[in-house]
PDB file of C-alpha atoms in Angstrom:
ATOM      1  CA  ARG Q   1    -107.252 -31.998  27.339  1.00 55.00           C
ATOM      2  CA  ALA Q   2    -110.377 -34.130  27.479  1.00 63.00           C
ATOM      3  CA  LEU Q   3    -112.788 -31.170  27.583  1.00 73.00           C
ATOM      4  CA  ALA Q   4    -110.863 -28.916  25.160  1.00 71.00           C
ATOM      5  CA  VAL Q   5    -110.078 -26.311  27.799  1.00 81.00           C
ATOM      6  CA  PRO Q   6    -107.401 -23.920  26.521  1.00 76.00           C
ATOM      7  CA  GLU Q   7    -104.332 -24.092  28.778  1.00 82.00           C
ATOM      8  CA  ALA Q   8    -104.394 -20.342  29.382  1.00 85.00           C
ATOM      9  CA  ASP Q   9    -108.033 -20.507  30.504  1.00 86.00           C
ATOM     10  CA  ILE Q  10    -107.894 -23.475  32.902  1.00 89.00           C
ATOM     11  CA  GLU Q  11    -107.682 -21.427  36.095  1.00 91.00           C
ATOM     12  CA  ALA Q  12    -110.389 -18.933  35.054  1.00 91.00           C
ATOM     13  CA  ILE Q  13    -112.728 -21.725  33.939  1.00 91.00           C
ATOM     14  CA  HIS Q  14    -112.053 -23.650  37.152  1.00 91.00           C
ATOM     15  CA  ASP Q  15    -112.868 -20.572  39.250  1.00 94.00           C
ATOM     16  CA  ASN Q  16    -115.995 -19.839  37.208  1.00 92.00           C
ATOM     17  CA  PHE Q  17    -117.162 -23.455  37.486  1.00 93.00           C
ATOM     18  CA  ASP Q  18    -116.510 -23.475  41.224  1.00 94.00           C
ATOM     19  CA  GLN Q  19    -118.407 -20.219  41.851  1.00 94.00           C
ATOM     20  CA  ASN Q  20    -121.294 -20.754  39.433  1.00 91.00           C
ATOM     21  CA  PHE Q  21    -121.841 -24.525  39.577  1.00 91.00           C
ATOM     22  CA  VAL Q  22    -120.190 -26.196  42.568  1.00 93.00           C
ATOM     23  CA  LEU Q  23    -120.956 -23.498  45.145  1.00 92.00           C
ATOM     24  CA  PRO Q  24    -124.694 -23.176  44.358  1.00 89.00           C
ATOM     25  CA  VAL Q  25    -125.109 -26.973  44.375  1.00 88.00           C
ATOM     26  CA  ASP Q  26    -123.156 -27.178  47.630  1.00 90.00           C
ATOM     27  CA  LEU Q  27    -125.223 -24.419  49.267  1.00 90.00           C
ATOM     28  CA  ILE Q  28    -128.480 -26.217  48.460  1.00 88.00           C
ATOM     29  CA  ASP Q  29    -127.093 -29.658  49.296  1.00 85.00           C
ATOM     30  CA  ASN Q  30    -125.907 -28.488  52.723  1.00 88.00           C
ATOM     31  CA  GLY Q  31    -129.065 -26.541  53.543  1.00 88.00           C
ATOM     32  CA  ALA Q  32    -127.412 -23.107  53.457  1.00 91.00           C
ATOM     33  CA  ILE Q  33    -130.056 -21.967  50.966  1.00 89.00           C
ATOM     34  CA  GLU Q  34    -133.424 -23.427  50.090  1.00 88.00           C
ATOM     35  CA  PRO Q  35    -134.291 -24.521  46.550  1.00 84.00           C
ATOM     36  CA  SER Q  36    -137.311 -22.213  46.875  1.00 87.00           C
ATOM     37  CA  VAL Q  37    -135.010 -19.213  46.258  1.00 87.00           C
ATOM     38  CA  ALA Q  38    -135.166 -20.326  42.622  1.00 85.00           C
ATOM     39  CA  GLY Q  39    -138.894 -19.560  42.643  1.00 89.00           C
ATOM     40  CA  PRO Q  40    -141.058 -21.774  40.443  1.00 92.00           C
ATOM     41  CA  MET Q  41    -137.883 -23.409  39.086  1.00 89.00           C
ATOM     42  CA  GLY Q  42    -136.831 -24.568  42.575  1.00 86.00           C
ATOM     43  CA  GLY Q  43    -137.940 -28.127  41.929  1.00 87.00           C
ATOM     44  CA  LEU Q  44    -135.809 -28.235  38.798  1.00 88.00           C
ATOM     45  CA  THR Q  45    -132.466 -27.326  40.353  1.00 86.00           C
ATOM     46  CA  LEU Q  46    -129.752 -29.936  39.867  1.00 88.00           C
ATOM     47  CA  PRO Q  47    -129.541 -30.945  43.563  1.00 87.00           C
ATOM     48  CA  VAL Q  48    -133.312 -31.429  43.760  1.00 88.00           C
ATOM     49  CA  LEU Q  49    -133.416 -33.435  40.537  1.00 90.00           C
ATOM     50  CA  LEU Q  50    -130.544 -35.651  41.669  1.00 89.00           C
ATOM     51  CA  GLU Q  51    -132.323 -36.117  44.992  1.00 89.00           C
ATOM     52  CA  THR Q  52    -135.250 -37.694  43.109  1.00 92.00           C
ATOM     53  CA  LEU Q  53    -132.929 -40.547  42.142  1.00 92.00           C
ATOM     54  CA  LYS Q  54    -132.516 -41.617  45.769  1.00 93.00           C
ATOM     55  CA  PRO Q  55    -134.352 -44.774  46.804  1.00 93.00           C
ATOM     56  CA  VAL Q  56    -137.897 -44.190  48.038  1.00 91.00           C
ATOM     57  CA  PHE Q  57    -138.728 -45.007  51.660  1.00 91.00           C
ATOM     58  CA  ASP Q  58    -139.919 -48.560  51.035  1.00 93.00           C
ATOM     59  CA  GLU Q  59    -137.245 -49.505  48.529  1.00 91.00           C
ATOM     60  CA  LEU Q  60    -135.173 -51.734  50.768  1.00 92.00           C
ATOM     61  CA  GLY Q  61    -132.057 -53.801  50.372  1.00 92.00           C
ATOM     62  CA  PRO Q  62    -128.366 -53.666  51.131  1.00 92.00           C
ATOM     63  CA  ASP Q  63    -127.392 -52.159  47.754  1.00 94.00           C
ATOM     64  CA  VAL Q  64    -130.210 -49.667  47.078  1.00 94.00           C
ATOM     65  CA  ASP Q  65    -128.162 -46.607  48.055  1.00 93.00           C
ATOM     66  CA  ASP Q  66    -125.165 -47.709  45.991  1.00 94.00           C
ATOM     67  CA  THR Q  67    -127.398 -48.545  43.029  1.00 94.00           C
ATOM     68  CA  ALA Q  68    -129.075 -45.137  43.220  1.00 94.00           C
ATOM     69  CA  PHE Q  69    -125.699 -43.396  43.496  1.00 94.00           C
ATOM     70  CA  MET Q  70    -124.387 -45.234  40.446  1.00 95.00           C
ATOM     71  CA  ALA Q  71    -127.533 -44.236  38.528  1.00 93.00           C
ATOM     72  CA  ALA Q  72    -127.095 -40.567  39.492  1.00 93.00           C
ATOM     73  CA  LEU Q  73    -123.353 -40.437  38.810  1.00 94.00           C
ATOM     74  CA  PRO Q  74    -123.425 -40.412  34.978  1.00 96.00           C
ATOM     75  CA  ILE Q  75    -126.207 -37.810  35.033  1.00 94.00           C
ATOM     76  CA  ALA Q  76    -124.241 -35.486  37.307  1.00 93.00           C
ATOM     77  CA  GLN Q  77    -121.084 -36.187  35.321  1.00 94.00           C
ATOM     78  CA  ALA Q  78    -122.837 -35.204  32.083  1.00 95.00           C
ATOM     79  CA  PHE Q  79    -123.870 -31.837  33.566  1.00 94.00           C
ATOM     80  CA  VAL Q  80    -120.387 -31.186  34.967  1.00 93.00           C
ATOM     81  CA  GLN Q  81    -118.693 -32.010  31.672  1.00 94.00           C
ATOM     82  CA  ALA Q  82    -121.232 -30.005  29.644  1.00 94.00           C
ATOM     83  CA  SER Q  83    -120.756 -26.977  31.889  1.00 93.00           C
ATOM     84  CA  ILE Q  84    -116.967 -27.072  31.573  1.00 93.00           C
ATOM     85  CA  LYS Q  85    -117.154 -27.748  27.838  1.00 92.00           C
ATOM     86  CA  SER Q  86    -119.471 -24.752  27.410  1.00 92.00           C
ATOM     87  CA  LYS Q  87    -117.186 -22.479  29.441  1.00 92.00           C
ATOM     88  CA  ALA Q  88    -114.169 -23.623  27.393  1.00 91.00           C
ATOM     89  CA  ALA Q  89    -116.064 -22.977  24.150  1.00 91.00           C
ATOM     90  CA  LYS Q  90    -116.952 -19.472  25.321  1.00 91.00           C
ATOM     91  CA  ALA Q  91    -113.276 -18.819  26.074  1.00 90.00           C
ATOM     92  CA  ARG Q  92    -112.277 -20.008  22.588  1.00 91.00           C
ATOM     93  CA  ALA Q  93    -115.044 -17.896  21.047  1.00 94.00           C
ATOM     94  CA  GLU Q  94    -113.912 -14.837  22.987  1.00 94.00           C
ATOM     95  CA  THR Q  95    -110.448 -15.131  21.427  1.00 94.00           C
ATOM     96  CA  ILE Q  96    -111.932 -15.355  17.916  1.00 97.00           C
ATOM     97  CA  VAL Q  97    -114.393 -12.512  18.504  1.00 98.00           C
ATOM     98  CA  THR Q  98    -111.725 -10.234  19.976  1.00 97.00           C
ATOM     99  CA  ALA Q  99    -109.597 -10.695  16.843  1.00 98.00           C
ATOM    100  CA  ALA Q 100    -112.650 -10.035  14.641  1.00 98.00           C
ATOM    101  CA  ILE Q 101    -113.403  -6.831  16.564  1.00 98.00           C
ATOM    102  CA  GLU Q 102    -109.871  -5.604  15.886  1.00 97.00           C
ATOM    103  CA  ALA Q 103    -110.249  -6.482  12.198  1.00 97.00           C
ATOM    104  CA  ALA Q 104    -113.614  -4.686  11.985  1.00 96.00           C
ATOM    105  CA  GLY Q 105    -112.148  -1.366  13.066  1.00 96.00           C
ATOM    106  CA  MET Q 106    -114.925   1.201  13.457  1.00 96.00           C
ATOM    107  CA  SER Q 107    -117.444  -0.645  11.287  1.00 97.00           C
ATOM    108  CA  PRO Q 108    -120.847  -1.085  12.964  1.00 97.00           C
ATOM    109  CA  VAL Q 109    -120.903  -4.671  11.637  1.00 97.00           C
ATOM    110  CA  LEU Q 110    -118.834  -7.469  13.162  1.00 98.00           C
ATOM    111  CA  GLU Q 111    -118.144 -10.405  10.843  1.00 98.00           C
ATOM    112  CA  LEU Q 112    -117.514 -13.781  12.467  1.00 98.00           C
ATOM    113  CA  PRO Q 113    -116.427 -17.006  10.756  1.00 98.00           C
ATOM    114  CA  MET Q 114    -119.408 -18.889  12.239  1.00 98.00           C
ATOM    115  CA  GLY Q 115    -122.134 -18.487  14.832  1.00 96.00           C
ATOM    116  CA  MET Q 116    -120.636 -18.275  18.327  1.00 97.00           C
ATOM    117  CA  PRO Q 117    -121.083 -16.465  21.643  1.00 95.00           C
ATOM    118  CA  PHE Q 118    -119.905 -12.886  21.115  1.00 96.00           C
ATOM    119  CA  ARG Q 119    -121.477 -10.711  23.815  1.00 94.00           C
ATOM    120  CA  SER Q 120    -118.728 -10.954  26.479  1.00 92.00           C
ATOM    121  CA  ALA Q 121    -115.937 -10.141  24.007  1.00 95.00           C
ATOM    122  CA  VAL Q 122    -117.883  -7.162  22.654  1.00 96.00           C
ATOM    123  CA  GLU Q 123    -118.413  -5.858  26.195  1.00 94.00           C
ATOM    124  CA  LYS Q 124    -114.827  -6.481  27.333  1.00 93.00           C
ATOM    125  CA  SER Q 125    -113.390  -4.770  24.262  1.00 94.00           C
ATOM    126  CA  GLY Q 126    -115.562  -1.691  24.761  1.00 93.00           C
ATOM    127  CA  ALA Q 127    -116.716  -1.933  21.139  1.00 95.00           C
ATOM    128  CA  ASP Q 128    -119.799   0.211  21.690  1.00 95.00           C
ATOM    129  CA  HIS Q 129    -119.856   1.169  18.003  1.00 97.00           C
ATOM    130  CA  LEU Q 130    -120.826  -2.376  16.975  1.00 98.00           C
ATOM    131  CA  LEU Q 131    -124.529  -2.763  16.203  1.00 97.00           C
ATOM    132  CA  PHE Q 132    -124.803  -6.016  14.242  1.00 98.00           C
ATOM    133  CA  VAL Q 133    -123.046  -9.356  13.799  1.00 98.00           C
ATOM    134  CA  ILE Q 134    -122.974 -11.356  10.579  1.00 98.00           C
ATOM    135  CA  HIS Q 135    -121.796 -14.914  10.108  1.00 98.00           C
ATOM    136  CA  PRO Q 136    -122.227 -17.811   7.685  1.00 98.00           C
ATOM    137  CA  ARG Q 137    -124.663 -20.595   8.479  1.00 95.00           C
ATOM    138  CA  ASP Q 138    -125.161 -23.892   6.636  1.00 92.00           C
ATOM    139  CA  SER Q 139    -126.087 -22.477   3.235  1.00 95.00           C
ATOM    140  CA  ASP Q 140    -126.798 -18.828   3.995  1.00 97.00           C
ATOM    141  CA  TRP Q 141    -125.789 -15.920   6.247  1.00 98.00           C
ATOM    142  CA  ALA Q 142    -127.257 -14.566   9.466  1.00 98.00           C
ATOM    143  CA  LEU Q 143    -127.434 -10.917  10.501  1.00 98.00           C
ATOM    144  CA  THR Q 144    -128.125 -10.533  14.215  1.00 97.00           C
ATOM    145  CA  THR Q 145    -128.499  -7.597  16.533  1.00 97.00           C
ATOM    146  CA  ILE Q 146    -126.403  -7.035  19.652  1.00 96.00           C
ATOM    147  CA  ARG Q 147    -128.239  -6.665  22.956  1.00 94.00           C
ATOM    148  CA  LYS Q 148    -127.552  -3.592  25.079  1.00 92.00           C
ATOM    149  CA  THR Q 149    -126.973  -5.767  28.148  1.00 88.00           C
ATOM    150  CA  ALA Q 150    -126.766  -9.497  28.802  1.00 83.00           C
ATOM    151  CA  ASP Q 151    -129.973  -9.526  30.853  1.00 85.00           C
ATOM    152  CA  SER Q 152    -132.101  -7.496  28.436  1.00 87.00           C
ATOM    153  CA  PHE Q 153    -133.824  -8.096  25.127  1.00 89.00           C
ATOM    154  CA  GLU Q 154    -133.277  -4.450  24.156  1.00 93.00           C
ATOM    155  CA  ASN Q 155    -130.879  -4.167  21.229  1.00 94.00           C
ATOM    156  CA  ARG Q 156    -128.292  -1.545  20.390  1.00 96.00           C
ATOM    157  CA  ALA Q 157    -130.146  -1.198  17.079  1.00 96.00           C
ATOM    158  CA  ASP Q 158    -133.158  -3.091  15.754  1.00 94.00           C
ATOM    159  CA  LEU Q 159    -133.633  -4.116  12.177  1.00 96.00           C
ATOM    160  CA  PRO Q 160    -136.149  -1.833  10.406  1.00 96.00           C
ATOM    161  CA  VAL Q 161    -139.838  -2.166  11.313  1.00 96.00           C
ATOM    162  CA  GLY Q 162    -140.724  -2.517   7.634  1.00 96.00           C
ATOM    163  CA  TRP Q 163    -138.746  -5.765   7.437  1.00 97.00           C
ATOM    164  CA  ALA Q 164    -140.484  -7.516  10.330  1.00 96.00           C
ATOM    165  CA  GLY Q 165    -141.831 -10.926   9.387  1.00 96.00           C
ATOM    166  CA  LEU Q 166    -141.031 -10.587   5.684  1.00 96.00           C
ATOM    167  CA  ALA Q 167    -139.397 -13.269   3.565  1.00 97.00           C
ATOM    168  CA  ASN Q 168    -137.942 -13.737   0.103  1.00 96.00           C
ATOM    169  CA  GLU Q 169    -139.283 -11.336  -2.569  1.00 97.00           C
ATOM    170  CA  GLU Q 170    -141.274  -9.280  -0.063  1.00 97.00           C
ATOM    171  CA  LEU Q 171    -138.158  -8.720   2.039  1.00 97.00           C
ATOM    172  CA  GLU Q 172    -136.001  -8.030  -1.021  1.00 97.00           C
ATOM    173  CA  ASP Q 173    -138.511  -5.375  -2.124  1.00 96.00           C
ATOM    174  CA  ALA Q 174    -138.702  -3.831   1.356  1.00 96.00           C
ATOM    175  CA  CYS Q 175    -134.947  -3.585   1.924  1.00 96.00           C
ATOM    176  CA  GLY Q 176    -133.716  -3.320  -1.660  1.00 96.00           C
ATOM    177  CA  VAL Q 177    -131.194  -6.131  -1.159  1.00 96.00           C
ATOM    178  CA  PRO Q 178    -131.167  -9.091  -3.569  1.00 96.00           C
ATOM    179  CA  GLY Q 179    -130.720 -12.302  -1.594  1.00 96.00           C
ATOM    180  CA  ALA Q 180    -132.580 -11.151   1.516  1.00 97.00           C
ATOM    181  CA  LYS Q 181    -134.420 -14.274   2.680  1.00 97.00           C
ATOM    182  CA  PHE Q 182    -136.085 -13.665   6.055  1.00 97.00           C
ATOM    183  CA  CYS Q 183    -136.442 -11.186   8.910  1.00 97.00           C
ATOM    184  CA  HIS Q 184    -137.870 -12.267  12.266  1.00 97.00           C
ATOM    185  CA  ASN Q 185    -140.981 -10.471  13.500  1.00 96.00           C
ATOM    186  CA  ALA Q 186    -139.026  -9.284  16.548  1.00 95.00           C
ATOM    187  CA  ARG Q 187    -136.328  -7.806  14.225  1.00 96.00           C
ATOM    188  CA  PHE Q 188    -133.329  -9.312  16.024  1.00 96.00           C
ATOM    189  CA  ILE Q 189    -132.241 -11.625  13.194  1.00 97.00           C
ATOM    190  CA  ALA Q 190    -132.355 -11.676   9.419  1.00 97.00           C
ATOM    191  CA  VAL Q 191    -131.131 -14.302   6.985  1.00 98.00           C
ATOM    192  CA  THR Q 192    -129.568 -13.670   3.583  1.00 97.00           C
ATOM    193  CA  ALA Q 193    -128.382 -15.860   0.750  1.00 97.00           C
ATOM    194  CA  THR Q 194    -124.910 -14.332   0.601  1.00 96.00           C
ATOM    195  CA  ARG Q 195    -122.296 -12.450   2.599  1.00 96.00           C
ATOM    196  CA  ASP Q 196    -122.732  -9.357   0.443  1.00 95.00           C
ATOM    197  CA  ALA Q 197    -126.464  -9.349   1.106  1.00 95.00           C
ATOM    198  CA  ALA Q 198    -125.820  -9.578   4.852  1.00 94.00           C
ATOM    199  CA  PHE Q 199    -123.581  -6.498   4.691  1.00 91.00           C
TER     200      PHE Q 199
END
């Protein structure tokens, strides 16, 4: 498959793409809804942006519409392909995360083989006991929190207040973990030198 869509996920990804990409574009394009429903972002919706590629009123000639269409086509195609590719990647990630949740048992820490979308698999599996996710990065490990809901910045558990904004020796002293490298001020991510330090 050109966009790496898993065979088992083709129908679900197609339906998701149709409902969450094609339908909204179609509704705006056909005047069923106004771009203004997007608030201040209304002028940045895909249909409005593609509309800006149309010839202006005094750009005349027999081929101006075709030329404009051909200029817009690869842009629209890039967004379509990126959307499908992203949905396929999320489906692949969900399979990996679901297996990792089973392997984690009742541990509050979910270990993944790399950074990837994990929220939907955690929700679908009902793994309410999970509080943190760890995974390797280029040369270190990340420890991230899990949000309570997809549309909130509130976490199931925050990293300790005393770690906020600390790095290297200061963080090691504060948490008592050799290899602790950094904790974000907002306490939703920390970085460690090793897997053991992340745990």
